[in-house]
Short mmCIF file of C-alpha atoms in Angstrom, two decimals:
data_model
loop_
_atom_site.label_atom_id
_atom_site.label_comp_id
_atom_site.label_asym_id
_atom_site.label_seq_id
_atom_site.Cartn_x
_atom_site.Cartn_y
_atom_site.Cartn_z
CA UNK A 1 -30.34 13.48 6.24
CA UNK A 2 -27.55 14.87 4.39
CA UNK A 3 -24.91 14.48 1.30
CA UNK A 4 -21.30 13.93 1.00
CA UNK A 5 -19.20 14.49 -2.18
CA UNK A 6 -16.48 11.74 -2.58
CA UNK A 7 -13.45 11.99 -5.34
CA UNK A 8 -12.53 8.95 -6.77
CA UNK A 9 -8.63 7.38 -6.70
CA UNK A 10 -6.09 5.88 -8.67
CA UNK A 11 -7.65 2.73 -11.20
CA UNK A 12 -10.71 5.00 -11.93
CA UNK A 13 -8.90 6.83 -15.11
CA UNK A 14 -9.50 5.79 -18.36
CA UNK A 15 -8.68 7.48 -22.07
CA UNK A 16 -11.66 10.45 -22.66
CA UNK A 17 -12.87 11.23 -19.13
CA UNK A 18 -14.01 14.41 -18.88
CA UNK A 19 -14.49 15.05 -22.49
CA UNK A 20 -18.15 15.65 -22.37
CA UNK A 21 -17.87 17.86 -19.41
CA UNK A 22 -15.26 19.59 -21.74
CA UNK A 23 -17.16 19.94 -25.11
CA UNK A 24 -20.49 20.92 -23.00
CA UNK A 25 -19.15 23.16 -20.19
CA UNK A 26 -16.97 26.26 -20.41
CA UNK A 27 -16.48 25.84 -16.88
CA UNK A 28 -14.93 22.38 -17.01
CA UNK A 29 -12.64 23.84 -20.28
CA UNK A 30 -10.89 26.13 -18.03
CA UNK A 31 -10.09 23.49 -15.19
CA UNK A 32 -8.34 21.29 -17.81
CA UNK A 33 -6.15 24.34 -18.99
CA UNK A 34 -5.83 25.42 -15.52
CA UNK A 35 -3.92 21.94 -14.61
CA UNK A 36 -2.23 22.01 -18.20
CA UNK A 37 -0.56 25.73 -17.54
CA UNK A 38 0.03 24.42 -13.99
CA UNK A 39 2.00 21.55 -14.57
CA UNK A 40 3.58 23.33 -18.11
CA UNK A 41 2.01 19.74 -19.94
CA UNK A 42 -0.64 18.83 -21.83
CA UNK A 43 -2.76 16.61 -19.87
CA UNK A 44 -5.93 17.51 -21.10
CA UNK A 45 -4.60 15.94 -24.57
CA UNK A 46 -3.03 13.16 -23.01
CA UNK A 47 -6.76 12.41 -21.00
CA UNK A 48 -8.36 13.04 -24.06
CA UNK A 49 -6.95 10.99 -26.83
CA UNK A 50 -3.99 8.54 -24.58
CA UNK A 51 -2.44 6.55 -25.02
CA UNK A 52 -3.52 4.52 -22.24
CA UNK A 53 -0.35 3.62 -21.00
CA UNK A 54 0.85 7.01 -20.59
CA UNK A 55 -2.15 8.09 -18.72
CA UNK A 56 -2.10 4.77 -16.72
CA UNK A 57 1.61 6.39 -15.36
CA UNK A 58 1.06 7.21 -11.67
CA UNK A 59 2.63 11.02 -11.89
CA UNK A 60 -0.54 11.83 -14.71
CA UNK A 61 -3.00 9.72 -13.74
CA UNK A 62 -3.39 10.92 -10.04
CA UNK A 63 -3.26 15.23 -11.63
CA UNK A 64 -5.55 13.95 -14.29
CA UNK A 65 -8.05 12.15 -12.28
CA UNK A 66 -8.02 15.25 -10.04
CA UNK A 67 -8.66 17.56 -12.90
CA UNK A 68 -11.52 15.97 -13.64
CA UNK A 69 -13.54 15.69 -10.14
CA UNK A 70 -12.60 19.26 -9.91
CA UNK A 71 -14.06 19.98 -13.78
CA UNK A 72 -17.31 18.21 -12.49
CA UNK A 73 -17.25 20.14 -8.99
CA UNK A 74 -17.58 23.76 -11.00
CA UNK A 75 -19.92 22.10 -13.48
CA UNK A 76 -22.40 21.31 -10.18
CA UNK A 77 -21.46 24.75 -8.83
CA UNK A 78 -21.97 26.89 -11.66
CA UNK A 79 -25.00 25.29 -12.97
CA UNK A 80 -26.72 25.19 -9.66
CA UNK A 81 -25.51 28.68 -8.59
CA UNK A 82 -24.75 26.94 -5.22
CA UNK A 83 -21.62 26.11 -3.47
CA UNK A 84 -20.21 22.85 -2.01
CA UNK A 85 -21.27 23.94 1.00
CA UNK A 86 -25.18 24.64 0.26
CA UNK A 87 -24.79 20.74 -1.57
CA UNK A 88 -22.66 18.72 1.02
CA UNK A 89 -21.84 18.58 4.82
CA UNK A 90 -18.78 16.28 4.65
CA UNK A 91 -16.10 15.96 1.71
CA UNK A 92 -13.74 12.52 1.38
CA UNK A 93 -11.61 11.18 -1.45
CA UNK A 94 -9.49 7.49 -1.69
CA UNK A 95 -6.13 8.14 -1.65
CA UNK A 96 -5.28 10.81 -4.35
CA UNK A 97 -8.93 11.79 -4.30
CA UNK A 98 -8.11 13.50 -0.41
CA UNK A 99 -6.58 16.34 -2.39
CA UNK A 100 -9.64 16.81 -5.22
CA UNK A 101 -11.81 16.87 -1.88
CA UNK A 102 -9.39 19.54 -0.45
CA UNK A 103 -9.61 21.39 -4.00
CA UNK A 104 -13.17 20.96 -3.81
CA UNK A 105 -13.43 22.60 -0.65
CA UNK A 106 -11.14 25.46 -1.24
CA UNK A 107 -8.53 24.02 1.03
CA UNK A 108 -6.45 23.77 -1.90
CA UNK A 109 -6.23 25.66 -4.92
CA UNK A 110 -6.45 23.45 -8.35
CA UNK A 111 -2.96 24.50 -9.18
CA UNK A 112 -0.86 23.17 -6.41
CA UNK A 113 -3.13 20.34 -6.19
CA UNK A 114 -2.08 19.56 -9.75
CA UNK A 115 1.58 20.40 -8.79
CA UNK A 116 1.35 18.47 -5.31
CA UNK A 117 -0.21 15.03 -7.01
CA UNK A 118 2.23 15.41 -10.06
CA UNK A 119 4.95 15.03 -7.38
CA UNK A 120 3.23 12.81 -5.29
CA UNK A 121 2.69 10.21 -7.91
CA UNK A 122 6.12 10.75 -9.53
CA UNK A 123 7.58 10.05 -5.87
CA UNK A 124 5.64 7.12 -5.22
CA UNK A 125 6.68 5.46 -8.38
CA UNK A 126 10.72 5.98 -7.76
CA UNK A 127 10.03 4.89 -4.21
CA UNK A 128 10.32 1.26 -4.83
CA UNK A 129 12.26 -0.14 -7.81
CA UNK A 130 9.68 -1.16 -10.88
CA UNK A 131 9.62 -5.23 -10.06
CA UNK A 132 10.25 -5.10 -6.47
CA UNK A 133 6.75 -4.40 -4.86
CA UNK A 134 3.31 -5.25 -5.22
CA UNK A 135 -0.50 -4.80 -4.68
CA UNK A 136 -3.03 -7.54 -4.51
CA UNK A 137 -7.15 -7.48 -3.53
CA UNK A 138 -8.14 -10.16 -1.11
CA UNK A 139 -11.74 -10.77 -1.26
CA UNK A 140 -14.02 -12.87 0.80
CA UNK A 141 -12.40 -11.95 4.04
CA UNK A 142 -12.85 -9.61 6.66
CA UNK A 143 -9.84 -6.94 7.39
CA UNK A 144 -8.81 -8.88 10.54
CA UNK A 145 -8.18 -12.17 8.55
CA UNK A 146 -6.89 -9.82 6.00
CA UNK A 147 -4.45 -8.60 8.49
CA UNK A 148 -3.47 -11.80 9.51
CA UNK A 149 -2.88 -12.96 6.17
CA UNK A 150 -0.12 -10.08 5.88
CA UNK A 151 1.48 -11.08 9.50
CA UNK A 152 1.94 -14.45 8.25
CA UNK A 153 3.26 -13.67 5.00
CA UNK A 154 5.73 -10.99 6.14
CA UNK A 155 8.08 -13.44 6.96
CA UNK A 156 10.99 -10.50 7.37
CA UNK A 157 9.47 -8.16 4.32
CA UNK A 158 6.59 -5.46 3.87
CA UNK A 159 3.45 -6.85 3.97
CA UNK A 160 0.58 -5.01 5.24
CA UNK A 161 -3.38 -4.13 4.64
CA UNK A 162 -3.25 -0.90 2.32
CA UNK A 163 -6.84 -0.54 1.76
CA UNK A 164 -9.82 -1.55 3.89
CA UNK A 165 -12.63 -0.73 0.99
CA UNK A 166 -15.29 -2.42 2.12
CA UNK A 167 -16.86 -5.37 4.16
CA UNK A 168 -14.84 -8.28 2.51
CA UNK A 169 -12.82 -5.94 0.26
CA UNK A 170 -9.45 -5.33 1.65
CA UNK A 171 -5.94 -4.30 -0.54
CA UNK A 172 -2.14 -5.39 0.73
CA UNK A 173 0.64 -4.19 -0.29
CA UNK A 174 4.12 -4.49 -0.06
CA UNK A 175 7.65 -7.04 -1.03
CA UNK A 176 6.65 -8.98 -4.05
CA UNK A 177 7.39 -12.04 -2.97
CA UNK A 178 5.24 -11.67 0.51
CA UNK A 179 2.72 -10.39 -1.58
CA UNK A 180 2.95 -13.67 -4.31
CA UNK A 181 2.89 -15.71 -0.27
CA UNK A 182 0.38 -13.61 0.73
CA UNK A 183 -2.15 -14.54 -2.45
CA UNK A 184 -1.81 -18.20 -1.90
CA UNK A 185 -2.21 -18.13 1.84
CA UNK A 186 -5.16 -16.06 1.73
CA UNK A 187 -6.94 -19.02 -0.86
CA UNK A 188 -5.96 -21.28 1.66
CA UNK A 189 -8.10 -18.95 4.27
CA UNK A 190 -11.16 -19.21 2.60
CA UNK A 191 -11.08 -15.95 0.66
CA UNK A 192 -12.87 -16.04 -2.29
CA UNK A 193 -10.65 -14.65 -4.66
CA UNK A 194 -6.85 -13.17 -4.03
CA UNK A 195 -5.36 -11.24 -7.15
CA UNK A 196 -2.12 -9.61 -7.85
CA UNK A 197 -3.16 -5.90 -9.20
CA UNK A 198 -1.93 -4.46 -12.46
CA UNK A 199 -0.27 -1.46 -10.19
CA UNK A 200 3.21 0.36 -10.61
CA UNK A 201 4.32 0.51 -7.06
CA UNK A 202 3.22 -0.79 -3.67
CA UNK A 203 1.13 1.98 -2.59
CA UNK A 204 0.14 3.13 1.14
CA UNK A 205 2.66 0.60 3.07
CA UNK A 206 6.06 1.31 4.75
CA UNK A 207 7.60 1.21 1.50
CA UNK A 208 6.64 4.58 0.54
CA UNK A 209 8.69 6.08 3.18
CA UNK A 210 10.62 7.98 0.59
CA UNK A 211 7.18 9.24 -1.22
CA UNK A 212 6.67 10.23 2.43
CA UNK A 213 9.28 12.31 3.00
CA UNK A 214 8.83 13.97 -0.41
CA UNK A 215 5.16 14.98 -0.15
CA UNK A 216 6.68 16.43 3.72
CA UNK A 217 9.12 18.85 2.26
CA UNK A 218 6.34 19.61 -0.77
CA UNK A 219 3.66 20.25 1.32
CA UNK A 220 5.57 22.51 4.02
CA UNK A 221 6.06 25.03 1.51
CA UNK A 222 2.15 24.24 0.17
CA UNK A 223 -0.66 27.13 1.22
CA UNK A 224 -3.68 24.74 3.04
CA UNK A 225 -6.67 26.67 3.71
CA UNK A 226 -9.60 25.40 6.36
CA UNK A 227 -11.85 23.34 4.18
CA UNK A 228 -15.52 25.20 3.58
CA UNK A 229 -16.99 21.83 4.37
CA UNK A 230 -14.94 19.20 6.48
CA UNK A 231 -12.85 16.39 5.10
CA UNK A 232 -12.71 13.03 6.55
CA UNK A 233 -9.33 12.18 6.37
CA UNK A 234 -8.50 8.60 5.00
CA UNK A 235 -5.69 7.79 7.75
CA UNK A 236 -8.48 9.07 10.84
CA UNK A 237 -11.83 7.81 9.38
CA UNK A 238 -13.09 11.15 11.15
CA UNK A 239 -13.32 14.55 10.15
CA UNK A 240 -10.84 17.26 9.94
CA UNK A 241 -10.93 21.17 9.75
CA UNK A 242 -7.55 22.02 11.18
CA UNK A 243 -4.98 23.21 8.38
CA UNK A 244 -1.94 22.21 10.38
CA UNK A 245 -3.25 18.92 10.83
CA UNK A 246 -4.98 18.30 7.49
CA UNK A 247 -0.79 18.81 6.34
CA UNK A 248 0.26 16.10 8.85
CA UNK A 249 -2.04 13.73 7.69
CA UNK A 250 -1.40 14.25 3.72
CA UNK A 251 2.00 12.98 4.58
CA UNK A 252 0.93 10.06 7.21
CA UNK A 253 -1.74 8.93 4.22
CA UNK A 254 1.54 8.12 2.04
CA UNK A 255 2.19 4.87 3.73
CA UNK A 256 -1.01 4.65 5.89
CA UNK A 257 -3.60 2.43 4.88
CA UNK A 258 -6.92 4.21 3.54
CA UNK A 259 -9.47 3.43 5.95
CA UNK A 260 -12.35 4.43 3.33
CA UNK A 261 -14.62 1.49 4.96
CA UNK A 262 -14.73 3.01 8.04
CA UNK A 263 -15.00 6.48 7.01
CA UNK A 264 -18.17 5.90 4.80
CA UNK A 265 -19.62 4.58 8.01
CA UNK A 266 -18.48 7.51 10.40
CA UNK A 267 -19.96 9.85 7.24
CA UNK A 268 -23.40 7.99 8.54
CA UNK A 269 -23.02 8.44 11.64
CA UNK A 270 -23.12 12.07 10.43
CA UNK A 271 -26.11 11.76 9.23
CA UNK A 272 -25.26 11.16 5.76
CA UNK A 273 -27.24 9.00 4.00
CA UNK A 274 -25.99 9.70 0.07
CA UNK A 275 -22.72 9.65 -1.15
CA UNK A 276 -22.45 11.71 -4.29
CA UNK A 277 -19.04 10.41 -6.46
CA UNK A 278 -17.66 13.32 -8.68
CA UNK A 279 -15.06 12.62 -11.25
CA UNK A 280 -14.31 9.79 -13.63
CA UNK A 281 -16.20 5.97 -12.97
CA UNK A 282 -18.03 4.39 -10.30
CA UNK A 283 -16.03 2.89 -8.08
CA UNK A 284 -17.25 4.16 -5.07
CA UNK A 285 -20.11 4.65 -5.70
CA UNK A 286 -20.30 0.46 -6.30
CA UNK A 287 -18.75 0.31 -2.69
CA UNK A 288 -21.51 2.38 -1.39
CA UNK A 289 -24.30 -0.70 -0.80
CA UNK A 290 -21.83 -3.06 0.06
CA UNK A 291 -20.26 -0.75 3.11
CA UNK A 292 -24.14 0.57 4.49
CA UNK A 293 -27.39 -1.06 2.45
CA UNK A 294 -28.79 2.23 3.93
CA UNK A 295 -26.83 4.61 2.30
CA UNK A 296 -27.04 5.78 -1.72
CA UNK A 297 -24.17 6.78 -4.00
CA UNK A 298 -24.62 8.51 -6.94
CA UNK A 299 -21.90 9.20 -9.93
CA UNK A 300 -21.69 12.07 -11.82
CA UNK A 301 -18.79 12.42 -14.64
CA UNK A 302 -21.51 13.59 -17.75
CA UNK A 303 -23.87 16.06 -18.49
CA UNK A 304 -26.62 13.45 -17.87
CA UNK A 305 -25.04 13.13 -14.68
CA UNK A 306 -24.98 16.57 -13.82
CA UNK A 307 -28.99 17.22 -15.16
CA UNK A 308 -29.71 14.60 -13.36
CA UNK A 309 -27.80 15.24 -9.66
CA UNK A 310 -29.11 19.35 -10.23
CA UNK A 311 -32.63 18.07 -10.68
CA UNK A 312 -32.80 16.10 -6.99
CA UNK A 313 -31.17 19.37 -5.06
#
């Protein structure tokens, strides 16, 4: 059986991450400045102290969160004097975590991923007016009812299933108001619980069109290497070597829902039975169990962490 390293995505960044990594790892020092002198800002501060609300921001949460996977990623790699390919045979991130995986695995370098996600978040935010869209988790359903829930909810506007996390898990996004419909119809379903989420924008639905066509022109200009280990792509739920078409589906990801369900369960049909989650939190590493009771995920964001991943290799 085998590993896969997974990056986390947006929600997973809170004030101090990567601050142990920092103080005990040279190694994970230079990443941070490597992202600071990239974006001419000072992230690292703004990761290390807050305030909340300004690392919360869309355009420095989705560099910072990447700074941080990547921090961890040289940690493992320097301390185990292997590379991601001697550790992993797949790489996958949610969302903004597609482009730590593609930093991870040399696709990228750490630079224009910090540039890339700086834009990309910054482009996603002025996509919709502040007020007009929405997010909200629908749990207690399966994406089908999920789905339909959106259909009926439309009613003219955006409405559609952004994130298919896990069995009974699914995000929509889109219009406020069809997302406000969407809440109450889905109680009326059966779900178990429908929330609005505390997001900025309505991300991965047609209304990031604009994002879209942003992240195009960025990326065009962008230098994408073949990844050492293969990514499977959020947008495909399959894996992808292919430079040209690792661009393509960067952009399609924008407004395409992230199909990180299914592509835990095509990494096991790879024979991967542990999912090892590098970066800040556990998110999915929770999802893990709930997508495949026979798979394992494992976090590592701290020194424990790290002792503790280097001592099962």
């Amino acid at each position: 059986m085998a590993r896969a390293f997974v990056f986390p995505g947006q929600g997973s960044q809170a004030v101090g991450m990567g601050q142990e990594l920092a103080e005990a790892f040279p190694v994970a020092r230079e990443v941070f400045e490597e992202v600071d002198e990239a974006l001419k800002q000072n992230l690292s501060k703004l990761m290390a102290e807050g305030p909340e609300g300004d690392l919360t921001l869309t355009e420095n949460a989705q560099p910072a969160l990447m700074a941080v996977s990547l921090a961890a990623m040289r940690v493992l790699e320097s301390e185990s004097g292997k590379s991601l390919s001697d550790m992993a045979s797949l790489v996958a991130g949610h969302s903004l975590g597609e482009y730590s995986a593609l930093a991870a695995a040399k696709a990228l370098s750490i630079c224009d991923a910090a540039r890339l996600l700086k834009l990309r978040g910054r482009s996603m935010q002025k996509a919709v007016p502040v007020g007009e869209g929405a997010m909200a988790a629908v749990l207690g359903l399966s994406l089908e009812d999920a789905e339909a829930v959106a259909e009926e909810a439309a009613q003219g506007e955006v409405c559609a299933a952004a994130n298919d996390n896990a069995d009974g898990q699914v995000v929509l996004s889109g219009a406020k108001a069809a997302i406000e419909r969407a809440v109450e119809i889905a109680k009326g379903k059966g779900a178990k619980r429908a929330v609005l989420l505390p997001v900025s924008a309505p991300f991965h639905c047609a209304l990031m069109q604009p994002a879209a066509e942003a992240m195009e022109e960025a990326l065009a200009n962008a230098t994408i290497n073949a990844p050492s280990v293969p990514l499977v792509a959020n947008v495909v739920a399959e894996k992808v070597v292919d430079p040209t078409r690792i661009r393509e589906l960067l952009v399609e990801q924008v407004c395409g829902r992230v199909r990180w369900r299914e592509s835990v369960l095509y990494m096991k049909s790879q024979d991967v039975d542990t999912l090892v989650e590098v970066g800040s939190g556990k998110v999915l590493t929770g999802l893990v169990r709930r997508i495949s009771r026979d798979m394992t995920g494992v976090a590592v964001n701290t020194p424990a962490d790290v002792e503790a991943f280097l001592s099962s290799l």
